[in-house]
mmCIF file of C-alpha atoms in Angstrom:
data_model
loop_
_atom_site.group_PDB
_atom_site.id
_atom_site.type_symbol
_atom_site.label_atom_id
_atom_site.label_comp_id
_atom_site.label_asym_id
_atom_site.label_seq_id
_atom_site.Cartn_x
_atom_site.Cartn_y
_atom_site.Cartn_z
ATOM 1 C CA MET A 680 0.013 0.032 0.052
ATOM 2 C CA ARG A 681 1.270 3.473 -0.838
ATOM 3 C CA THR A 682 1.846 5.674 2.205
ATOM 4 C CA ASN A 683 3.411 8.642 0.473
ATOM 5 C CA VAL A 684 0.685 11.278 -0.166
ATOM 6 C CA ALA A 685 1.371 13.852 -2.897
ATOM 7 C CA SER A 686 0.256 17.392 -1.921
ATOM 8 C CA THR A 687 -1.654 17.745 -5.205
ATOM 9 C CA ASN A 688 -3.697 14.666 -4.642
ATOM 10 C CA GLY A 689 -4.911 15.360 -1.126
ATOM 11 C CA SER A 690 -5.033 11.787 0.127
ATOM 12 C CA ALA A 691 -3.417 8.398 -0.313
ATOM 13 C CA ALA A 692 -6.632 7.117 -1.809
ATOM 14 C CA LYS A 693 -6.517 9.745 -4.455
ATOM 15 C CA SER A 694 -2.909 8.783 -5.216
ATOM 16 C CA GLU A 695 -3.930 5.093 -5.612
ATOM 17 C CA TRP A 696 -6.787 6.095 -7.924
ATOM 18 C CA LEU A 697 -4.592 8.237 -10.155
ATOM 19 C CA ASP A 698 -1.882 5.594 -10.324
ATOM 20 C CA LEU A 699 -4.232 2.731 -11.305
ATOM 21 C CA SER A 700 -6.292 4.848 -13.598
ATOM 22 C CA GLU A 701 -3.142 5.903 -15.532
ATOM 23 C CA LYS A 702 -2.083 2.271 -15.873
ATOM 24 C CA ALA A 703 -5.565 1.246 -16.931
ATOM 25 C CA ALA A 704 -5.511 4.042 -19.528
ATOM 26 C CA ALA A 705 -2.085 2.783 -20.742
ATOM 27 C CA THR A 706 -3.579 -0.675 -21.198
ATOM 28 C CA GLN A 707 -6.500 0.819 -23.094
ATOM 29 C CA ASN A 708 -4.138 2.639 -25.441
ATOM 30 C CA ILE A 709 -2.331 -0.688 -26.177
ATOM 31 C CA VAL A 710 -5.685 -2.082 -27.399
ATOM 32 C CA GLY A 711 -6.967 1.102 -29.022
ATOM 33 C CA GLY A 712 -10.564 1.843 -29.987
ATOM 34 C CA ASP A 713 -13.437 3.242 -28.051
ATOM 35 C CA TRP A 714 -13.897 2.504 -24.364
ATOM 36 C CA GLU A 715 -16.811 2.767 -21.979
ATOM 37 C CA TYR A 716 -15.991 3.804 -18.365
ATOM 38 C CA VAL A 717 -17.978 2.052 -15.665
ATOM 39 C CA ASP A 718 -15.975 2.857 -12.565
ATOM 40 C CA SER A 719 -17.363 2.778 -9.110
ATOM 41 C CA ASN A 720 -17.653 5.508 -6.481
ATOM 42 C CA ALA A 721 -15.222 5.450 -3.541
ATOM 43 C CA ASP A 722 -16.052 2.755 -1.006
ATOM 44 C CA ASP A 723 -15.026 2.108 2.532
ATOM 45 C CA CYS A 724 -12.257 -0.466 2.995
ATOM 46 C CA GLY A 725 -11.207 -0.509 6.631
ATOM 47 C CA ASP A 726 -10.797 2.057 9.278
ATOM 48 C CA GLY A 727 -10.551 5.411 7.388
ATOM 49 C CA GLY A 728 -9.691 3.698 4.076
ATOM 50 C CA ALA A 729 -11.189 4.053 0.661
ATOM 51 C CA HIS A 730 -10.923 2.228 -2.636
ATOM 52 C CA TRP A 731 -12.495 2.171 -6.058
ATOM 53 C CA GLY A 732 -13.476 -0.434 -8.597
ATOM 54 C CA ILE A 733 -12.410 0.224 -12.189
ATOM 55 C CA THR A 734 -14.306 -1.286 -15.087
ATOM 56 C CA ARG A 735 -13.451 -0.381 -18.677
ATOM 57 C CA LEU A 736 -15.297 -2.008 -21.655
ATOM 58 C CA GLY A 737 -13.571 -1.925 -25.004
ATOM 59 C CA PRO A 738 -13.545 -3.410 -28.425
ATOM 60 C CA GLY A 739 -13.237 -7.043 -29.278
ATOM 61 C CA VAL A 740 -9.977 -8.541 -30.631
ATOM 62 C CA PRO A 741 -9.834 -11.103 -33.447
ATOM 63 C CA GLU A 742 -8.346 -14.429 -32.378
ATOM 64 C CA ALA A 743 -5.439 -14.000 -34.816
ATOM 65 C CA GLU A 744 -4.367 -10.746 -33.100
ATOM 66 C CA ARG A 745 -4.982 -11.689 -29.459
ATOM 67 C CA ASN A 746 -1.700 -13.455 -28.524
ATOM 68 C CA ASP A 747 0.336 -10.462 -29.821
ATOM 69 C CA LEU A 748 -1.905 -7.999 -27.967
ATOM 70 C CA PHE A 749 -1.593 -10.029 -24.725
ATOM 71 C CA ASP A 750 2.270 -10.103 -25.113
ATOM 72 C CA ARG A 751 2.333 -6.286 -25.322
ATOM 73 C CA VAL A 752 -0.017 -5.805 -22.362
ATOM 74 C CA GLN A 753 1.895 -8.410 -20.323
ATOM 75 C CA THR A 754 5.145 -6.570 -21.096
ATOM 76 C CA ALA A 755 3.590 -3.266 -19.964
ATOM 77 C CA TRP A 756 2.182 -4.822 -16.777
ATOM 78 C CA LYS A 757 5.625 -6.335 -15.909
ATOM 79 C CA ALA A 758 6.996 -2.798 -16.068
ATOM 80 C CA PHE A 759 4.270 -1.765 -13.606
ATOM 81 C CA GLY A 760 5.402 -4.599 -11.225
ATOM 82 C CA TRP A 761 2.584 -6.909 -12.060
ATOM 83 C CA ASP A 762 3.608 -10.450 -12.902
ATOM 84 C CA ALA A 763 0.255 -11.514 -14.393
ATOM 85 C CA ALA A 764 -0.921 -15.008 -15.083
ATOM 86 C CA ARG A 765 -2.338 -15.680 -18.632
ATOM 87 C CA THR A 766 -5.214 -18.165 -18.938
ATOM 88 C CA LYS A 767 -7.635 -19.184 -21.584
ATOM 89 C CA LEU A 768 -11.347 -18.255 -21.328
ATOM 90 C CA GLY A 769 -13.784 -20.829 -22.476
ATOM 91 C CA GLY A 770 -17.500 -20.618 -23.267
ATOM 92 C CA ASP A 771 -19.400 -19.460 -26.350
ATOM 93 C CA ALA A 772 -16.763 -16.765 -27.035
ATOM 94 C CA PRO A 773 -13.357 -18.141 -26.045
ATOM 95 C CA GLY A 774 -10.662 -15.634 -25.307
ATOM 96 C CA LEU A 775 -7.715 -14.843 -23.020
ATOM 97 C CA GLN A 776 -7.281 -13.383 -19.531
ATOM 98 C CA LEU A 777 -4.414 -11.685 -17.728
ATOM 99 C CA ARG A 778 -4.778 -11.390 -13.939
ATOM 100 C CA TYR A 779 -2.653 -10.084 -11.173
ATOM 101 C CA PRO A 780 -2.595 -11.585 -8.579
ATOM 102 C CA ALA A 781 -3.368 -14.917 -10.354
ATOM 103 C CA SER A 782 -6.453 -15.267 -8.014
ATOM 104 C CA GLY A 783 -8.102 -13.341 -5.269
ATOM 105 C CA VAL A 784 -6.737 -9.922 -4.169
ATOM 106 C CA ARG A 785 -3.506 -8.762 -2.532
ATOM 107 C CA GLU A 786 -3.601 -8.042 1.195
ATOM 108 C CA ASP A 787 -4.335 -4.416 0.438
ATOM 109 C CA GLY A 788 -7.355 -5.342 -1.752
ATOM 110 C CA PHE A 789 -5.681 -4.660 -5.034
ATOM 111 C CA TYR A 790 -6.272 -6.691 -8.149
ATOM 112 C CA ILE A 791 -6.451 -6.222 -11.970
ATOM 113 C CA GLU A 792 -7.595 -8.330 -14.833
ATOM 114 C CA PHE A 793 -7.729 -8.029 -18.539
ATOM 115 C CA ASP A 794 -10.084 -10.128 -20.630
ATOM 116 C CA SER A 795 -10.584 -10.232 -24.376
ATOM 117 C CA THR A 796 -12.698 -12.044 -26.829
ATOM 118 C CA VAL A 797 -13.866 -11.349 -30.387
ATOM 119 C CA HIS A 798 -16.814 -9.515 -28.882
ATOM 120 C CA GLY A 799 -15.187 -7.258 -26.322
ATOM 121 C CA THR A 800 -12.216 -6.408 -24.033
ATOM 122 C CA THR A 801 -12.615 -5.667 -20.339
ATOM 123 C CA ILE A 802 -10.299 -4.242 -17.709
ATOM 124 C CA GLY A 803 -11.478 -4.893 -14.215
ATOM 125 C CA ALA A 804 -9.522 -3.707 -11.188
ATOM 126 C CA GLN A 805 -9.639 -2.511 -7.638
ATOM 127 C CA THR A 806 -7.396 0.170 -6.125
ATOM 128 C CA SER A 807 -5.403 -0.625 -3.031
ATOM 129 C CA CYS A 808 -7.096 0.413 0.146
ATOM 130 C CA ALA A 809 -5.527 3.679 1.265
ATOM 131 C CA ALA A 810 -6.381 6.518 3.697
ATOM 132 C CA GLY A 811 -9.264 8.590 2.444
ATOM 133 C CA ASP A 812 -12.549 10.173 3.353
ATOM 134 C CA VAL A 813 -15.223 8.293 1.302
ATOM 135 C CA ASP A 814 -17.863 11.025 1.869
ATOM 136 C CA GLN A 815 -15.466 13.705 0.838
ATOM 137 C CA LEU A 816 -14.248 11.812 -2.241
ATOM 138 C CA ALA A 817 -17.926 11.308 -3.273
ATOM 139 C CA LYS A 818 -18.731 14.955 -2.871
ATOM 140 C CA GLU A 819 -15.736 15.796 -5.067
ATOM 141 C CA GLN A 820 -16.657 13.038 -7.492
ATOM 142 C CA PHE A 821 -12.924 12.562 -7.553
ATOM 143 C CA ALA A 822 -12.712 9.480 -9.736
ATOM 144 C CA TYR A 823 -15.354 10.806 -12.198
ATOM 145 C CA ASN A 824 -13.484 14.079 -12.584
ATOM 146 C CA ASN A 825 -9.979 12.630 -12.691
ATOM 147 C CA THR A 826 -10.061 9.623 -15.054
ATOM 148 C CA PRO A 827 -7.249 9.672 -17.549
ATOM 149 C CA GLY A 828 -8.531 9.516 -21.157
ATOM 150 C CA ARG A 829 -12.106 10.470 -20.283
ATOM 151 C CA THR A 830 -13.619 13.908 -20.470
ATOM 152 C CA PRO A 831 -16.420 14.380 -17.832
ATOM 153 C CA SER A 832 -19.686 15.958 -18.947
ATOM 154 C CA ALA A 833 -20.648 19.332 -17.568
ATOM 155 C CA THR A 834 -22.460 19.186 -14.242
ATOM 156 C CA PRO A 835 -26.061 20.402 -14.771
ATOM 157 C CA THR A 836 -26.930 23.719 -13.026
ATOM 158 C CA PRO A 837 -30.267 24.209 -11.276
#
């Protein structure tokens, strides 16, 4: 868990959000195409802690291109310190998955996974639990307003 809080971020939880969001955006850039953002609000995770769930939905990848794509994502993730496990996905639309850790979550609650089939690509992750005021983060709409690669819509005025 990160304990160093940057003054521009205001809290350790914000720092965790920004770090993971930037790494998710870098992964999205490797895939390319249009992505939908379905990230969660900040949630409690222990005494005075906050974390977010990240869900990004992107384009499908043809089977012939998938192994090369996964090689590039896996290389990027290794540079982030994530030694991800690659597995095959079965079912009606077989594909591939990268996951770190290979199963479950780290002690601090962090995990990330990357799934791709011919129909779609998904990034699912959870930030590490870090110091942060969930109510304040919700008021600020911190994640909504600070997601790399996404431009928030204007807030309606009464």
